Short mmCIF file of N, CA, C and O in Angstrom, two decimals:
data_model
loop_
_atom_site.label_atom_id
_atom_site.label_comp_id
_atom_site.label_asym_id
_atom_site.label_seq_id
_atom_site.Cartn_x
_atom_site.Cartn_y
_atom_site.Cartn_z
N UNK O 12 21.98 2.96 2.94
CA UNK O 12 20.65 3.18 2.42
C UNK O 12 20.17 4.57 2.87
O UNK O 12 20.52 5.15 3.89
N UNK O 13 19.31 5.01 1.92
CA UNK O 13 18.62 6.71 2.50
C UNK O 13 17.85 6.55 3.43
O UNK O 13 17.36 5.44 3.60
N UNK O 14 17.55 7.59 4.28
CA UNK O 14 16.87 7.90 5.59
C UNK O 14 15.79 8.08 5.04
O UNK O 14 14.81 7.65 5.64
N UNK O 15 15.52 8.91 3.45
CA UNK O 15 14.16 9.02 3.01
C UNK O 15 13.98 8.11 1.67
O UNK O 15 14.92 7.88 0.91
N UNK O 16 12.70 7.64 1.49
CA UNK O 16 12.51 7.26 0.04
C UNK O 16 11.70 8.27 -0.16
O UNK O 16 11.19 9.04 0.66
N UNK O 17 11.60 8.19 -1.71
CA UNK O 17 10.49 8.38 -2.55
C UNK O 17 10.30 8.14 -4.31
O UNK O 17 11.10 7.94 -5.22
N UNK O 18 9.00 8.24 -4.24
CA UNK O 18 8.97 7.19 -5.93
C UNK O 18 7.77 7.43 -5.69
O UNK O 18 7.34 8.11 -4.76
N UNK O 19 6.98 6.70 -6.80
CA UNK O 19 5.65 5.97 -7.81
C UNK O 19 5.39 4.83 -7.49
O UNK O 19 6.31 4.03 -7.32
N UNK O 20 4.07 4.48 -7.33
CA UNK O 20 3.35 3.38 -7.38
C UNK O 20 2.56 3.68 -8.40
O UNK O 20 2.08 4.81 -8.53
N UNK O 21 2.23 2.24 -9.62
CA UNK O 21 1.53 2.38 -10.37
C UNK O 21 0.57 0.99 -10.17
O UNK O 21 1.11 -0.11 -10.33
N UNK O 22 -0.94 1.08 -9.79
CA UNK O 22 -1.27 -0.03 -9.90
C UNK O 22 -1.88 -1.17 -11.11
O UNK O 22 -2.96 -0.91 -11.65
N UNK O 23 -1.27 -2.19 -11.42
CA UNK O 23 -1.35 -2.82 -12.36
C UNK O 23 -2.41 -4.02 -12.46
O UNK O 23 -2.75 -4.70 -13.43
N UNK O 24 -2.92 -4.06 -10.75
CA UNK O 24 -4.35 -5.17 -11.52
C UNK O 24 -5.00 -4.72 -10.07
O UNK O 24 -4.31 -4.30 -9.15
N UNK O 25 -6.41 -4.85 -10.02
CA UNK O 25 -7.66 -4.93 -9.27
C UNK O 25 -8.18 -5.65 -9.19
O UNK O 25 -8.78 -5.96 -10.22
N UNK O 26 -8.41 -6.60 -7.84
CA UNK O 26 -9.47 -7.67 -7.97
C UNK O 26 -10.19 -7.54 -6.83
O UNK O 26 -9.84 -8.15 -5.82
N UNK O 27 -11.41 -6.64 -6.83
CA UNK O 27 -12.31 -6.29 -5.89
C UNK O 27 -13.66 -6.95 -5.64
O UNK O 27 -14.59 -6.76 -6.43
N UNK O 28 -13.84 -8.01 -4.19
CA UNK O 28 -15.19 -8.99 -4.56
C UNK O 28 -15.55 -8.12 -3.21
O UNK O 28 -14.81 -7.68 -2.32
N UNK O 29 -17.25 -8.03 -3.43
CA UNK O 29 -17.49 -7.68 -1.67
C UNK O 29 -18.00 -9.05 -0.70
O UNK O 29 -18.52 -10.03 -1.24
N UNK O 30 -17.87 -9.01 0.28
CA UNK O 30 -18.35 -10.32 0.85
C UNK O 30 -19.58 -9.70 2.12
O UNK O 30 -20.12 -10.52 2.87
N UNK O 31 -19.83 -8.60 2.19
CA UNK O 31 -20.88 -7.88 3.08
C UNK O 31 -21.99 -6.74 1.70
O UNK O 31 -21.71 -6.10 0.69
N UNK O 32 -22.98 -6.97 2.29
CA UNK O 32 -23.52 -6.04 0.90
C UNK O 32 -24.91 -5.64 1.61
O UNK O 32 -25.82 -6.47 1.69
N UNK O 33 -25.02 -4.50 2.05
CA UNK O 33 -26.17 -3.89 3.08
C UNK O 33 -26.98 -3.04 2.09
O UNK O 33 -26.41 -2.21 1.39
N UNK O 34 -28.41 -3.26 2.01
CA UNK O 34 -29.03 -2.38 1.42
C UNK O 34 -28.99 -0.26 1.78
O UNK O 34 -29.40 0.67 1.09
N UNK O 35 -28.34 -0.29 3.06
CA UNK O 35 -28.33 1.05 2.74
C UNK O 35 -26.67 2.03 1.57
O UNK O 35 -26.39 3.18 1.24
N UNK O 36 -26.03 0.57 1.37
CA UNK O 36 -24.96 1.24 0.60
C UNK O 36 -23.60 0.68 1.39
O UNK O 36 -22.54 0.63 0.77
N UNK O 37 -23.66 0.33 2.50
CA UNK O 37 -22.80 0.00 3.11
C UNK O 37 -22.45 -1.27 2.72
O UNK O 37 -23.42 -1.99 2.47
N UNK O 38 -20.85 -2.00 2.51
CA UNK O 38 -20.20 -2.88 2.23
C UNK O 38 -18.91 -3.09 2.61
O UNK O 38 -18.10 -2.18 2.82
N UNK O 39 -18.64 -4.55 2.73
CA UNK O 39 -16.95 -4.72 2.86
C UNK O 39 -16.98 -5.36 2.01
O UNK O 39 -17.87 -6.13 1.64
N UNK O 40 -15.93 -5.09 1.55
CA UNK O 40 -14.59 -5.96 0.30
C UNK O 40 -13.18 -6.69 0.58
O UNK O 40 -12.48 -6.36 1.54
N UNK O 41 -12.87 -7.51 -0.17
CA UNK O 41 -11.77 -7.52 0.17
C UNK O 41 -10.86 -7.57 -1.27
O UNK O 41 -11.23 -8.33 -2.17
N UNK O 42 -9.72 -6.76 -1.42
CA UNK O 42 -8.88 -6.30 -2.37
C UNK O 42 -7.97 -7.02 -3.18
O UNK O 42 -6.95 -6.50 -2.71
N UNK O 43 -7.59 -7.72 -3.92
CA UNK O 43 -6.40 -8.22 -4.31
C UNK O 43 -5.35 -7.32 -5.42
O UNK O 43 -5.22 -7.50 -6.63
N UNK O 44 -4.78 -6.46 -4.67
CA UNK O 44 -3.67 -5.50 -6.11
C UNK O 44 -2.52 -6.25 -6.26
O UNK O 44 -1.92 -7.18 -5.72
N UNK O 45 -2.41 -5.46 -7.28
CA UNK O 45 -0.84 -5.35 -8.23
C UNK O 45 0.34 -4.30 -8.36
O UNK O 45 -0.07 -3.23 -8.81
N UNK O 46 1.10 -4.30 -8.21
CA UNK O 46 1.70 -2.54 -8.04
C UNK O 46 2.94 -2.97 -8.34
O UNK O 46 3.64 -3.84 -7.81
N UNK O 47 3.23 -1.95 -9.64
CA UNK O 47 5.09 -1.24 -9.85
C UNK O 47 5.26 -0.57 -9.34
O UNK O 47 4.37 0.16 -8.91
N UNK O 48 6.86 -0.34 -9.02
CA UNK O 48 7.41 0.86 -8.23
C UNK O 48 8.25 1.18 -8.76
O UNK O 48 8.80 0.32 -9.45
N UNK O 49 8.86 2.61 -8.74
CA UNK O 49 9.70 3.21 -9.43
C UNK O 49 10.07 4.40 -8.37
O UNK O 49 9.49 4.83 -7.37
N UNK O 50 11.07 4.68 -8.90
CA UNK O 50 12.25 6.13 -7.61
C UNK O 50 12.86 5.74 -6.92
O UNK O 50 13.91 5.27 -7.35
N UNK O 51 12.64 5.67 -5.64
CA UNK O 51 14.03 5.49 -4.54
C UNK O 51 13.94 3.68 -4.38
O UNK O 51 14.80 2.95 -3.89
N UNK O 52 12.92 3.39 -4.82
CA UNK O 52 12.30 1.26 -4.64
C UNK O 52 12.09 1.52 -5.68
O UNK O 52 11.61 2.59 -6.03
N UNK O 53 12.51 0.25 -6.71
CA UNK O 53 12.49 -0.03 -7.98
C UNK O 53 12.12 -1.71 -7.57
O UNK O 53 12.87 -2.51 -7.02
N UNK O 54 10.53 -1.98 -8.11
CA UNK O 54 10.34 -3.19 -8.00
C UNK O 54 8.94 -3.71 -8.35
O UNK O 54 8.40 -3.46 -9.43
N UNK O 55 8.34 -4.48 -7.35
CA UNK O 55 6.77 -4.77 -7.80
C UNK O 55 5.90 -5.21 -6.48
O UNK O 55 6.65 -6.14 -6.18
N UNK O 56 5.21 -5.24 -5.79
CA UNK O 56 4.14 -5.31 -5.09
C UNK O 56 2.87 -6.43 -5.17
O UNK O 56 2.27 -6.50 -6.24
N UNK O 57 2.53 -7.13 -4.28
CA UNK O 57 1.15 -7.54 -3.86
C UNK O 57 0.31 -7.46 -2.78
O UNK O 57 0.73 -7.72 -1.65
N UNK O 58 -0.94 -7.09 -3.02
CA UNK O 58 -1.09 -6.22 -1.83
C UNK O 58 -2.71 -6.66 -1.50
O UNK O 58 -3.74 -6.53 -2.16
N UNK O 59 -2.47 -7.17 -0.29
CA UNK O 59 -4.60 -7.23 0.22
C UNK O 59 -5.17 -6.61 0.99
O UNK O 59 -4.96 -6.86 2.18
N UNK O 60 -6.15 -5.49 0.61
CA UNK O 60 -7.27 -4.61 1.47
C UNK O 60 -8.10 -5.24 2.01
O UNK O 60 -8.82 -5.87 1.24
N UNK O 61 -8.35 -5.35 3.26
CA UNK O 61 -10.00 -5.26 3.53
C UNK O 61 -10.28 -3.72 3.50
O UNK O 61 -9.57 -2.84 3.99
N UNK O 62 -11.63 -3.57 2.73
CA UNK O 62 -12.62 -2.28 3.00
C UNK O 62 -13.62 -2.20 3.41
O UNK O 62 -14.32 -3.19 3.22
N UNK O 63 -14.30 -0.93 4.23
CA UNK O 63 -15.38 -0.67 4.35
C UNK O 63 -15.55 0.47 3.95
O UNK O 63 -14.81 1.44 4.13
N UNK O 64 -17.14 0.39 3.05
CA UNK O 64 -17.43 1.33 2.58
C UNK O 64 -18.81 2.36 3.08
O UNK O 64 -19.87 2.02 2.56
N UNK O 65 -18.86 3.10 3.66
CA UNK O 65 -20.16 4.13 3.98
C UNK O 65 -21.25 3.92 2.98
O UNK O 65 -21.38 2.92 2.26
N UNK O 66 -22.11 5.11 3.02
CA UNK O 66 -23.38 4.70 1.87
C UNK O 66 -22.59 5.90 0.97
O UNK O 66 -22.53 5.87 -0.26
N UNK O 67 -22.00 6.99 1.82
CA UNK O 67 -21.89 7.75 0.56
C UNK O 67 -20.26 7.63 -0.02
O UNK O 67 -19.69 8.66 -0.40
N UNK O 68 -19.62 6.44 -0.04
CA UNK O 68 -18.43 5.79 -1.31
C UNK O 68 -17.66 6.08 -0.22
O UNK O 68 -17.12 5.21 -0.90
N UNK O 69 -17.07 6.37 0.69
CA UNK O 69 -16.38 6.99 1.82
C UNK O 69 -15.68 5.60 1.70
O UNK O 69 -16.50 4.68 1.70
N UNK O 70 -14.35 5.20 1.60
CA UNK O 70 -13.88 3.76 2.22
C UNK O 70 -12.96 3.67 3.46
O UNK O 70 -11.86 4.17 3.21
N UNK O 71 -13.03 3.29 4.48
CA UNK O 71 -11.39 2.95 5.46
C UNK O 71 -10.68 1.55 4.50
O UNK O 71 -11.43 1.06 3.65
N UNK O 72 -9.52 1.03 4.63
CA UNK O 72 -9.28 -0.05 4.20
C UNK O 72 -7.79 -0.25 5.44
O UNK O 72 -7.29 0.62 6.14
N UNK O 73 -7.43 -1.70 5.31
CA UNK O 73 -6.30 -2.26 5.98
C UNK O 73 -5.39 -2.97 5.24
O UNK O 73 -5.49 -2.76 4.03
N UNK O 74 -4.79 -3.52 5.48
CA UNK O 74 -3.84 -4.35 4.22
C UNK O 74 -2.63 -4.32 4.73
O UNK O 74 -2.20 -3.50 5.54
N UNK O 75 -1.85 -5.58 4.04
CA UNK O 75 -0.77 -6.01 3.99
C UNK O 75 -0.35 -6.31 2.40
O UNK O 75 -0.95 -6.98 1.56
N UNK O 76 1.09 -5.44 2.28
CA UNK O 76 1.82 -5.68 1.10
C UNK O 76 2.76 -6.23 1.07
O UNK O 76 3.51 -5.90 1.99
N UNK O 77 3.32 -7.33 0.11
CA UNK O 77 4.72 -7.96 0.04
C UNK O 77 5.31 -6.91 -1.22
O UNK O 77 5.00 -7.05 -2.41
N UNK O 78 6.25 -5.79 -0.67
CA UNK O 78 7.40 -5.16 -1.94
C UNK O 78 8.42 -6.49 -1.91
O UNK O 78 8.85 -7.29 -1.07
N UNK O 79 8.54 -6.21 -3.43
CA UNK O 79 9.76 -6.97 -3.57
C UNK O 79 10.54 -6.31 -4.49
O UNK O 79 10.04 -5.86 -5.52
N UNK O 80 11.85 -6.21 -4.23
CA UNK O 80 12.21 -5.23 -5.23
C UNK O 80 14.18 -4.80 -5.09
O UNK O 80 15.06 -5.65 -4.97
N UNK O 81 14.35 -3.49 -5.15
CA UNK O 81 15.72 -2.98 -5.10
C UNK O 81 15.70 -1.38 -4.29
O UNK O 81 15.01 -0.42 -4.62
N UNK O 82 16.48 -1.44 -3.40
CA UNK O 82 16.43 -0.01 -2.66
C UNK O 82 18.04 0.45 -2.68
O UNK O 82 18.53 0.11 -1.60
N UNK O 83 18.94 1.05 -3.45
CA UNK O 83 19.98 1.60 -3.11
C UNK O 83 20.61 0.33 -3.89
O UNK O 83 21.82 0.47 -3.69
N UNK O 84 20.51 -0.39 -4.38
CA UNK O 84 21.08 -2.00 -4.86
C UNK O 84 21.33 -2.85 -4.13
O UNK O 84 22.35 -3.55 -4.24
N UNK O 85 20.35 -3.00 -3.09
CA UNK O 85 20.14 -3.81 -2.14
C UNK O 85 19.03 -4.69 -2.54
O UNK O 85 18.21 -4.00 -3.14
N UNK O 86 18.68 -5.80 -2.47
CA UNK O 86 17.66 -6.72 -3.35
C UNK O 86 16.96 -7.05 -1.91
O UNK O 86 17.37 -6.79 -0.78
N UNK O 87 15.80 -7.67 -2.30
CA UNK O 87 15.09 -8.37 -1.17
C UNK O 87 13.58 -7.47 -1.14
O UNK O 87 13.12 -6.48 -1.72
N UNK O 88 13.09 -8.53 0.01
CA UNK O 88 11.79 -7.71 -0.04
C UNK O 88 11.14 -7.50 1.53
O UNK O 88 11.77 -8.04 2.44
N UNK O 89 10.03 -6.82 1.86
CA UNK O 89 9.78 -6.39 2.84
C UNK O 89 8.42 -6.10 3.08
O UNK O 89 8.10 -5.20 2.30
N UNK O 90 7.25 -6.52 3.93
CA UNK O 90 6.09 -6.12 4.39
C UNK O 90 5.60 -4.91 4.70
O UNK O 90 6.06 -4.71 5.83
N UNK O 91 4.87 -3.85 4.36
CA UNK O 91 3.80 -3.07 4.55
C UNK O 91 3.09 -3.28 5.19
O UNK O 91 2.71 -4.45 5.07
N UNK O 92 2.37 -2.50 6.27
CA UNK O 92 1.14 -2.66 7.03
C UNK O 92 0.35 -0.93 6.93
O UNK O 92 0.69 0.21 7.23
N UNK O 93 -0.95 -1.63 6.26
CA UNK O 93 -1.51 -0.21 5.43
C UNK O 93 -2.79 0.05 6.54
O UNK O 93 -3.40 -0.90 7.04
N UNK O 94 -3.08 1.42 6.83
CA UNK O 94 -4.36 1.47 7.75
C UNK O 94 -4.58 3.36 6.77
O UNK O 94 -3.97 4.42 6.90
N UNK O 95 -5.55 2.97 6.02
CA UNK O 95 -6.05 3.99 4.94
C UNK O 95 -7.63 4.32 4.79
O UNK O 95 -8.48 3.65 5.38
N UNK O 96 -7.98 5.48 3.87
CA UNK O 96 -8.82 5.72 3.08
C UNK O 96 -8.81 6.14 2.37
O UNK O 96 -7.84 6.81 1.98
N UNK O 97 -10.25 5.95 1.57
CA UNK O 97 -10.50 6.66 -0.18
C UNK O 97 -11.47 7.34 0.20
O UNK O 97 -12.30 6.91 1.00
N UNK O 98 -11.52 8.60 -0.37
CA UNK O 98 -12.38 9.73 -0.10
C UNK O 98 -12.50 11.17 -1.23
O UNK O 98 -11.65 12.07 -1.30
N UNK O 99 -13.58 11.10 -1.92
CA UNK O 99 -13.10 12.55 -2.58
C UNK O 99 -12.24 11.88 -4.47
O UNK O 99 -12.07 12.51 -5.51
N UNK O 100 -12.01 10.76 -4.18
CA UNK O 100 -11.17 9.97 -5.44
C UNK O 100 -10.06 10.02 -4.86
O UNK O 100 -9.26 10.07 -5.80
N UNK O 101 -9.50 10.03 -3.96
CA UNK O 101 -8.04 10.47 -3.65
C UNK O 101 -8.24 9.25 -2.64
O UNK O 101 -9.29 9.11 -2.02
N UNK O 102 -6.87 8.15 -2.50
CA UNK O 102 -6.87 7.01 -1.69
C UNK O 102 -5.57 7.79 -1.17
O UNK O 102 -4.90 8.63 -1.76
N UNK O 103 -5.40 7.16 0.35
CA UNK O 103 -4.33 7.57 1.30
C UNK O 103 -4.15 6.50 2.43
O UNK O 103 -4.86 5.63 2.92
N UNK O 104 -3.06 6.90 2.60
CA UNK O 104 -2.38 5.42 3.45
C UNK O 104 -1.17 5.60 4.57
O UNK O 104 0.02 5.34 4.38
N UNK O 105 -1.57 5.94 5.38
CA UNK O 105 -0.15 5.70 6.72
C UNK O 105 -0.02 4.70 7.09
O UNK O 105 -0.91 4.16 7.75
N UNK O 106 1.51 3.90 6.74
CA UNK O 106 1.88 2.57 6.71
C UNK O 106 3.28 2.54 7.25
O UNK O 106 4.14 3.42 7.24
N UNK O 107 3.29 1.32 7.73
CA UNK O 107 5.05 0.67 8.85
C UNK O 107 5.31 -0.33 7.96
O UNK O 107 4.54 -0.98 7.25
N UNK O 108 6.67 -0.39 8.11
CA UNK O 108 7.29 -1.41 7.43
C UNK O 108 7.17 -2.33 8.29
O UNK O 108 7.65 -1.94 9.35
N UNK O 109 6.44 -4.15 8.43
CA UNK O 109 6.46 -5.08 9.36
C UNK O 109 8.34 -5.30 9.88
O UNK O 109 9.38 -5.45 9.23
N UNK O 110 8.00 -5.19 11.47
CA UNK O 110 8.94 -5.76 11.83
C UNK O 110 9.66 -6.83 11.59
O UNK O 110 9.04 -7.85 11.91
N UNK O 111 11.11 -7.13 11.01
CA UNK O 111 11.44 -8.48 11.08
C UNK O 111 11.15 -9.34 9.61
O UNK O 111 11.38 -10.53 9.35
N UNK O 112 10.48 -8.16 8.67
CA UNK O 112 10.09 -8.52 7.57
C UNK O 112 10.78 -8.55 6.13
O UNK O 112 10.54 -8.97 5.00
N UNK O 113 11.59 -8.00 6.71
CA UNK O 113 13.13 -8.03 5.52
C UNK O 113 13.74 -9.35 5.33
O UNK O 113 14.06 -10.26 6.10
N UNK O 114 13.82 -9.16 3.83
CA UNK O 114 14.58 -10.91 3.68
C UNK O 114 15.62 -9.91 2.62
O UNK O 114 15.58 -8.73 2.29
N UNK O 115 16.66 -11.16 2.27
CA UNK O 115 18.19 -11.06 1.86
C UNK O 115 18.68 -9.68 2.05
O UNK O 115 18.89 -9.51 3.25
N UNK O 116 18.97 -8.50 1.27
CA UNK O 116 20.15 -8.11 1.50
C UNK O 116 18.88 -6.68 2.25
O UNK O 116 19.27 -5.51 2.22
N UNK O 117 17.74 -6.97 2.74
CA UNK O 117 17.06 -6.12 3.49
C UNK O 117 16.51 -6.41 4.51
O UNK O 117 15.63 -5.73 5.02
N UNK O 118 17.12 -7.85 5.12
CA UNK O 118 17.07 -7.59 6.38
C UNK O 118 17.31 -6.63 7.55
O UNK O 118 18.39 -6.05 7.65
N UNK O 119 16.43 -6.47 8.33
CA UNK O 119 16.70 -5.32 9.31
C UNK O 119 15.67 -3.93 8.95
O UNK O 119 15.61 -3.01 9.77
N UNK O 120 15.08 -3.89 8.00
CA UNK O 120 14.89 -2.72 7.50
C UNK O 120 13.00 -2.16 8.26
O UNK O 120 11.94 -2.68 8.59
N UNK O 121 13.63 -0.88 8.19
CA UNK O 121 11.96 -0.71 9.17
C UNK O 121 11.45 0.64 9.24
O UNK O 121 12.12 1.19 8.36
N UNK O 122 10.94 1.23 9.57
CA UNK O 122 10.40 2.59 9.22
C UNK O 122 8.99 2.55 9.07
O UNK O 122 8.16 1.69 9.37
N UNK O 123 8.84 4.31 8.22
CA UNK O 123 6.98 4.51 8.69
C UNK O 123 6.88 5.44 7.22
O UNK O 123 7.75 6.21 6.81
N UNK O 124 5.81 5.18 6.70
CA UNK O 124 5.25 5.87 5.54
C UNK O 124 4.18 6.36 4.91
O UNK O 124 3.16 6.06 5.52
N UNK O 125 3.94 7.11 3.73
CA UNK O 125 2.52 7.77 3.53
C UNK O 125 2.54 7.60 2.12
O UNK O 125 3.60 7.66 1.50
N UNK O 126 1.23 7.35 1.48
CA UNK O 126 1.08 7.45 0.18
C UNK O 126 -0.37 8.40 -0.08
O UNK O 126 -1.31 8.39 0.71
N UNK O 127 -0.33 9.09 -1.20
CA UNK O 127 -1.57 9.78 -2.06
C UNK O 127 -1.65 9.65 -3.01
O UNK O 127 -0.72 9.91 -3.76
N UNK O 128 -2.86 9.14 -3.45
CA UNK O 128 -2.78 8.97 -4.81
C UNK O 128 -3.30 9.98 -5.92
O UNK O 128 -3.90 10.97 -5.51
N UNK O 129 -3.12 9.81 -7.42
CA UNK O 129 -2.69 11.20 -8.23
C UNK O 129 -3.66 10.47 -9.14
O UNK O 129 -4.69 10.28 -8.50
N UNK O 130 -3.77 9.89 -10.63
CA UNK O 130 -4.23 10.26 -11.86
C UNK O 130 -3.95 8.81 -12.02
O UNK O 130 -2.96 8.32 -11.48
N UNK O 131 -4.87 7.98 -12.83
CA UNK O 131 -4.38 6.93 -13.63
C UNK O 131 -3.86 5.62 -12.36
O UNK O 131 -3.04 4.74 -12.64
N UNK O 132 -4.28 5.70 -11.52
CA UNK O 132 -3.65 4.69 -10.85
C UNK O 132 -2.11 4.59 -10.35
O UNK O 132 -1.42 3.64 -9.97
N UNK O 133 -1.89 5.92 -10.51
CA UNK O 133 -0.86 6.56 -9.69
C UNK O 133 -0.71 7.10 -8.18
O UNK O 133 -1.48 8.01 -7.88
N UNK O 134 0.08 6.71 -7.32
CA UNK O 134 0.31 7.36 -6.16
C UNK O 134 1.90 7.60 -6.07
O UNK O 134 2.77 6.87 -6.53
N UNK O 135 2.08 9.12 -5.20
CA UNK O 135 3.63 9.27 -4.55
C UNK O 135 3.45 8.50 -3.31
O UNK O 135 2.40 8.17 -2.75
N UNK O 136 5.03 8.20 -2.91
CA UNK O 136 5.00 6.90 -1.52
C UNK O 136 6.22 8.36 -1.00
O UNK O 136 6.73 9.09 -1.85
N UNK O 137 6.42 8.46 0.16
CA UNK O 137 7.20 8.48 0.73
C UNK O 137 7.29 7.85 1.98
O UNK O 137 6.35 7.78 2.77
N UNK O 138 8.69 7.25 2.22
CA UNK O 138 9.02 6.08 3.50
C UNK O 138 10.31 7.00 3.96
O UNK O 138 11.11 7.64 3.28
N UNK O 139 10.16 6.79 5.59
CA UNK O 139 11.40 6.75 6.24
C UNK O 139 11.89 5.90 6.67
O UNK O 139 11.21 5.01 7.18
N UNK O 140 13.03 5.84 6.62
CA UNK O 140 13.65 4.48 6.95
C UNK O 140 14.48 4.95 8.50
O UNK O 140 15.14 5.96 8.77
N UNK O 141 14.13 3.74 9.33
CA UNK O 141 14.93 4.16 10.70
C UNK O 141 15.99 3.21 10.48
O UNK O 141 15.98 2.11 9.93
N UNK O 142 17.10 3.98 11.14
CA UNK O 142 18.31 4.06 11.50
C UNK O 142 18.89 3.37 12.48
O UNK O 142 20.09 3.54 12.73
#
């Protein structure tokens, strides 16, 4: 398997409820996505944020993703642990692969990664994978 990935995330559904709602603008949410992947992971994604949002749209968010998918033609899938923000329209994300979170032919698999997002519900991912 490569030491580096990289690819596309495209997100394919949004389900954003808030469960905190402060009159000065301030709120938490919590997220339910959808996500294809394409480039070095060829597969599909589910993924849950908690957010908080400032008064002026500023968000932090957290989350856990289940990829499931193909890396090198290796099948199986593997946990994300996301600690991000949205700021400016641009969402960003420094994320670990959960320990121990690899099932079938990706067991073992682990590393650290970054995403930015672009246009249309697009982001680049790049992951390293440790060795």
């Amino acid at each position: 398997m490569k030491n580096q990935l990289h690819g596309v995330f495209q997100i394919t559904g949004w389900d954003e409820t808030p469960y905190v709602e402060n009159a000065d603008g301030t709120r938490q949410t919590h997220a339910k996505v959808a996500q294809t992947y394409s480039g070095d992971i060829e597969g599909a994604s589910e993924l849950q944020y908690l957010m908080s949002y400032s008064p002026n749209g500023v968000a932090i968010f957290v989350g856990f993703e289940t990829v499931t998918g193909s890396i090198d033609g290796n099948s199986g899938s593997f946990i994300i642990q996301h600690n991000g923000k949205f700021a400016d329209g641009v969402a960003s994300s420094d994320f670990l692969i959960v320990v121990n979170s690899g099932t079938e032919k990706l067991v073992g698999i682990s590393g650290t990664g970054t995403f930015k997002s672009g246009d249309n519900g697009q982001a680049n991912y790049t992951i390293t994978i440790a060795v």
